[in-house]
XYZ file of C-alpha atoms in Angstrom:
377
model
C 36.266 124.234 85.459
C 33.741 123.424 82.770
C 31.950 120.173 83.461
C 28.793 119.114 81.607
C 25.762 117.867 83.534
C 25.729 114.421 81.945
C 29.360 113.721 82.848
C 28.798 115.058 86.353
C 25.765 112.817 86.857
C 27.724 109.732 85.785
C 30.698 110.595 88.013
C 28.335 111.276 90.914
C 26.694 107.850 90.489
C 30.069 106.128 90.233
C 31.386 107.740 93.416
C 28.097 107.115 95.245
C 28.249 103.391 94.476
C 31.880 103.147 95.555
C 31.206 105.011 98.797
C 28.087 102.975 99.597
C 29.672 99.617 98.776
C 32.991 100.490 100.432
C 34.759 99.771 97.150
C 38.361 101.087 97.075
C 38.662 104.030 94.682
C 40.431 107.305 94.053
C 39.047 110.224 92.032
C 41.446 113.059 91.223
C 41.864 116.180 89.111
C 45.388 117.393 88.339
C 46.173 121.129 88.636
C 45.067 123.239 85.662
C 43.431 120.188 84.109
C 39.762 119.598 83.266
C 39.883 115.796 83.286
C 38.715 113.922 86.379
C 40.082 110.397 86.551
C 38.647 107.701 88.829
C 40.502 104.496 89.606
C 38.401 101.643 91.001
C 39.649 98.348 92.444
C 36.731 95.973 92.917
C 38.131 92.471 92.340
C 40.666 92.542 95.174
C 42.038 94.627 98.035
C 44.694 97.342 97.682
C 48.170 95.997 98.346
C 50.173 97.049 101.392
C 53.665 97.782 100.109
C 56.566 96.349 102.063
C 58.852 98.898 100.434
C 58.528 101.828 98.064
C 60.799 99.821 95.789
C 57.679 97.742 95.049
C 56.331 100.729 93.078
C 58.624 99.892 90.183
C 56.607 99.368 86.982
C 53.237 99.486 88.819
C 50.187 101.344 87.549
C 47.684 102.764 90.004
C 47.440 105.073 93.020
C 49.870 105.121 95.957
C 48.950 106.361 99.459
C 51.657 106.776 102.110
C 51.377 108.122 105.678
C 53.398 110.880 107.291
C 55.326 108.202 109.176
C 54.966 104.508 108.437
C 53.942 102.454 111.475
C 52.023 99.349 112.478
C 48.866 101.498 112.398
C 49.532 103.232 109.077
C 51.065 101.458 106.113
C 51.717 102.453 102.516
C 49.033 101.119 100.176
C 48.721 100.777 96.436
C 45.385 100.763 94.662
C 45.710 98.685 91.486
C 42.664 99.634 89.409
C 40.455 97.095 87.703
C 38.789 100.044 85.973
C 40.025 103.503 84.995
C 37.210 105.970 84.312
C 37.552 109.368 82.668
C 34.979 112.051 83.451
C 33.455 112.069 79.980
C 33.460 108.287 79.518
C 31.561 106.661 82.397
C 28.881 104.275 81.165
C 25.830 103.280 83.231
C 26.550 99.606 82.559
C 29.841 99.938 84.439
C 28.105 101.596 87.383
C 25.427 98.899 87.470
C 28.064 96.167 87.624
C 29.790 97.912 90.513
C 26.470 98.393 92.312
C 25.971 94.620 92.206
C 29.335 94.038 93.883
C 28.752 93.085 97.519
C 32.316 91.974 98.170
C 33.266 95.029 100.235
C 29.967 95.804 101.994
C 31.065 94.343 105.348
C 34.113 96.594 105.602
C 33.407 99.113 108.356
C 34.613 102.696 108.391
C 36.964 103.582 111.224
C 35.416 105.317 114.216
C 36.804 108.744 114.950
C 38.826 108.908 118.168
C 40.559 112.213 117.355
C 39.869 115.265 119.531
C 40.077 118.922 118.498
C 43.394 120.612 119.300
C 42.973 123.413 121.847
C 44.725 126.776 121.471
C 46.692 126.096 124.650
C 47.984 122.781 123.287
C 49.097 124.204 119.957
C 50.541 127.458 121.309
C 52.360 125.512 124.018
C 53.915 123.222 121.412
C 55.015 126.191 119.297
C 56.671 127.912 122.247
C 58.375 124.679 123.238
C 59.652 124.254 119.682
C 60.946 127.844 119.546
C 62.869 127.266 122.788
C 64.335 124.044 121.396
C 65.458 125.808 118.206
C 67.036 128.653 120.162
C 68.961 125.926 121.978
C 70.070 124.647 118.544
C 68.275 121.289 118.903
C 66.882 121.560 115.377
C 66.383 124.196 112.678
C 62.690 123.966 111.787
C 59.635 121.915 112.688
C 56.122 121.807 111.247
C 53.428 121.533 113.891
C 49.872 120.569 113.070
C 46.462 120.722 114.669
C 43.096 119.098 114.078
C 39.496 120.198 114.318
C 36.544 117.844 114.580
C 33.279 119.065 113.039
C 29.845 117.487 112.690
C 28.864 116.635 109.134
C 25.928 118.644 107.823
C 22.864 116.399 107.512
C 22.689 116.992 103.765
C 26.435 116.613 103.125
C 27.276 114.779 99.914
C 30.976 113.924 99.433
C 30.432 113.697 95.673
C 29.149 117.287 95.491
C 31.864 118.551 97.801
C 34.570 117.001 95.633
C 33.257 118.647 92.472
C 32.925 122.022 94.182
C 36.573 121.784 95.233
C 37.460 121.085 91.591
C 35.564 124.191 90.514
C 36.860 126.428 93.314
C 40.552 125.479 93.210
C 41.797 124.944 89.645
C 45.463 125.204 90.683
C 45.240 122.414 93.295
C 45.414 118.647 93.102
C 41.837 117.825 94.106
C 40.999 114.312 95.202
C 38.638 111.968 96.985
C 39.909 108.529 97.961
C 38.625 105.565 99.939
C 40.821 102.646 100.914
C 39.876 100.134 103.636
C 42.886 100.691 105.919
C 43.302 104.363 105.045
C 39.744 105.677 105.322
C 37.933 108.259 103.225
C 39.805 111.510 102.570
C 38.985 114.589 100.477
C 41.226 117.552 99.783
C 42.739 120.185 97.527
C 46.494 120.222 98.019
C 48.840 122.806 96.472
C 52.115 120.910 96.923
C 53.565 118.380 94.470
C 56.271 116.111 95.837
C 57.370 114.627 92.507
C 55.702 114.729 89.095
C 56.857 112.943 85.946
C 55.566 113.832 82.493
C 56.885 114.326 78.949
C 60.477 113.481 79.762
C 60.685 115.900 82.712
C 60.615 115.516 86.474
C 59.429 118.379 88.688
C 59.310 119.158 92.379
C 58.895 122.333 94.459
C 59.679 123.917 97.771
C 56.611 125.630 99.182
C 56.615 127.621 102.424
C 55.481 130.911 103.890
C 51.805 131.788 104.129
C 49.690 134.928 103.807
C 45.948 135.333 103.439
C 45.089 136.435 99.895
C 43.434 139.820 99.481
C 42.635 141.875 96.389
C 46.289 142.522 95.521
C 48.001 141.007 92.513
C 49.822 137.818 93.473
C 53.276 139.242 92.745
C 52.702 142.268 95.024
C 52.768 140.402 98.351
C 55.834 140.995 100.538
C 57.400 138.650 103.090
C 58.859 138.864 106.576
C 62.355 137.608 107.364
C 60.798 134.633 109.187
C 58.866 133.543 106.097
C 61.851 134.052 103.791
C 63.989 132.002 106.190
C 61.383 129.234 106.327
C 61.142 129.003 102.555
C 64.927 129.042 102.234
C 65.240 126.063 104.587
C 62.899 123.984 102.420
C 64.532 125.136 99.171
C 68.041 124.271 100.376
C 66.860 120.835 101.483
C 65.256 120.039 98.116
C 68.270 121.278 96.150
C 70.772 119.390 98.306
C 68.643 116.232 98.131
C 68.510 116.344 94.338
C 72.255 116.864 94.108
C 72.869 113.987 96.530
C 70.928 111.834 94.062
C 73.341 112.898 91.296
C 70.866 115.192 89.537
C 72.995 117.753 87.745
C 70.801 119.327 85.061
C 68.495 121.225 87.408
C 66.444 124.188 86.239
C 65.583 126.234 89.327
C 62.900 128.942 89.209
C 62.011 131.299 92.040
C 61.310 131.981 94.763
C 58.127 133.603 93.558
C 54.708 134.269 94.979
C 52.182 131.506 94.379
C 48.447 131.597 95.073
C 46.825 128.458 96.447
C 43.115 128.874 97.212
C 42.699 131.625 99.829
C 46.428 131.759 100.594
C 49.665 133.093 99.110
C 52.890 131.093 99.441
C 56.509 131.399 98.372
C 57.443 128.761 95.818
C 60.681 127.622 94.213
C 60.346 125.134 91.353
C 62.878 122.508 90.290
C 62.875 120.635 86.972
C 65.286 118.094 85.537
C 65.342 115.480 82.747
C 63.618 112.159 83.319
C 66.847 110.411 82.334
C 68.355 111.663 85.619
C 65.663 109.732 87.482
C 67.148 106.547 85.998
C 64.533 104.112 87.384
C 65.030 105.517 90.902
C 61.484 106.764 91.468
C 61.248 105.195 94.925
C 64.696 106.507 95.937
C 63.587 110.070 95.187
C 60.350 109.670 97.143
C 62.194 108.268 100.150
C 64.834 110.992 100.027
C 62.362 113.882 99.719
C 59.655 112.715 102.143
C 58.964 114.238 104.561
C 60.297 117.554 103.291
C 60.887 120.384 105.795
C 57.585 121.886 104.574
C 55.681 119.152 106.454
C 58.197 117.713 108.943
C 61.221 119.830 109.691
C 64.986 119.851 109.646
C 66.993 117.882 110.547
C 64.426 115.206 109.703
C 64.941 112.863 112.658
C 65.005 115.537 115.339
C 61.921 117.262 113.928
C 60.034 113.973 113.597
C 60.838 113.024 117.189
C 59.615 116.399 118.432
C 56.354 116.000 116.494
C 55.745 112.473 117.801
C 56.522 113.532 121.369
C 54.343 116.643 121.428
C 51.403 116.455 119.027
C 48.400 114.926 120.780
C 46.782 113.593 117.594
C 47.831 110.967 115.114
C 48.456 112.574 111.718
C 47.836 109.331 109.890
C 47.858 110.200 106.196
C 47.899 113.970 106.677
C 51.289 115.258 105.411
C 51.882 111.876 103.825
C 52.052 111.579 100.050
C 49.783 110.093 97.444
C 48.858 110.174 93.787
C 48.623 108.371 90.451
C 51.558 106.308 89.196
C 51.928 105.645 85.461
C 48.375 106.736 84.592
C 48.162 108.256 81.103
C 51.978 108.154 81.011
C 52.103 110.477 84.026
C 53.031 110.058 87.665
C 51.936 112.866 89.988
C 52.774 112.457 93.668
C 51.463 115.170 95.984
C 51.769 115.983 99.678
C 48.463 115.496 101.493
C 47.665 119.034 102.671
C 44.394 121.034 102.892
C 42.478 117.879 103.592
C 39.792 116.328 105.739
C 39.036 112.771 106.799
C 35.421 111.613 106.680
C 33.756 109.509 109.338
C 30.132 108.414 109.762
C 28.817 111.530 111.481
C 31.754 113.929 111.567
C 34.954 114.907 109.833
C 38.451 115.881 110.903
C 40.226 118.898 109.418
C 44.026 118.979 109.477
C 46.406 121.922 109.089
C 49.933 122.842 110.053
C 52.472 125.661 110.142
C 56.227 125.841 109.770
C 57.908 126.895 113.002
C 61.312 128.585 113.161
C 63.149 130.275 116.022
C 61.453 133.585 115.147
C 57.898 132.222 115.134
C 55.140 133.879 117.182
C 52.809 131.187 118.495
C 49.572 133.160 118.217
C 50.308 134.034 114.576
C 50.969 130.373 113.800
C 47.592 129.459 115.314
C 45.971 132.046 113.053
C 47.832 130.658 110.017
C 46.555 127.141 110.671
C 43.007 128.506 110.984
C 43.390 130.225 107.616
C 44.563 126.987 106.006
C 41.478 125.184 107.293
C 39.330 127.780 105.544
C 40.381 126.330 102.179
C 37.925 123.497 102.783
C 35.589 125.084 105.337
C 34.645 127.938 102.990
C 33.449 125.370 100.448
C 31.776 123.252 103.135
C 29.806 126.244 104.425
C 28.689 127.217 100.936
C 27.681 123.680 99.945
C-alpha cells in the first residue's frame, strides 16, 4: 500500500494523541483500498446500544461482542470528526491534544491466562465426542496467548505495517472505554453494503500458504465439510429473510495473509435489505465460522468449556454509513492491548472428523498473521 510520509506522520500523531488521552477512536482500512479513515469521538462517550435496531440511520462505528452480556455490551462510536489519511491537519491534532476529558479513564487490567495445549486439545476431543453423539454439528473453539509487549512497541507503527502487509484484509485499530484497545487484520466480512449491493461470505477451512498458486491448493473431506456447513447456514439464513436474487460464487480458494481458506461469496440487491440491516446482523451472527451449528448448542458448549472470556474476539464491528458504505466484519486475527502485554486470539472449526493436535497447529498458524509482523517491527 502506497502511503506518503507526510500523511503517515499526521496519522501517527492523531493516533498517538487519541491513545495517550484515552479518546475513543477507530482507524480502519478496507480490503484492497488505500484510504485509511479515522473516526474520533471527543465530545461525548460512545453509546451502548440497547438493541441493534438502534443502528437505523446512524453514522459511525459499531462494536459488538461474541455474546452480549453484562460485561460486554454493543457500543456505537458516533464521530465528532472523520479524518481521511491524506487530510489530517495539525490544528485538528492540537485541539485533540488539549482535550483532557478522557484522561482519567483507565485501561482494563489483563486477567486472561494463556491456553495450554492440554486445555485446548481436551476441549477439541470433548467436542468431537459430543458431535459423534449428535449433540451438535460443528463448534468453533478458540485459544488465547498472552505475550509481553516489546519495550519499543508502537501501536501506530504496528497498525500501518498491518495495512502494508495485508492488503486483502480489513485492518483496524480501535479504542473504546468499555471495549479496550484492539488491533487486527481480519479476512471475514459479515455484511457489506455499497453501490446498491449487499455482500456476505462463508469462510472456512485453513491451510498454511506456500509458494503454490492460490487456486492449486486441495482440501480434505473435513475441510470441505466444514466450509459446506457455513455456506448452507448463510444461504438458508438469507432465504429465511426473503432474499431471492442471490448471486452465489464459489467455493474457491482465498488467500488471507499467511493462510489459504475456502470461500463462497453471496451478493444480492440492496433493495432486498429493505431497511432490515439489524435483522440481517442478528440472523447471521454468530455464523458457524466463529460459533457453530446449531447456534445455541454450540454457544453453550463454548461457554461451558473455554477457560477464557472471548470478549470482542469473534464479535463484529465496522463502519456504518461512512462514505455511503457500511462494512461489518468479524473480529478475527486480532490482539487486545494492555499496559504491559497483549492477548492474541485464534480459533478453529471443529467437526466430528477433527484431529485435536492438527487444530492446535491451525490456531498457532492463525496467530502468526499478527506475530510475524510483531516480530519484524
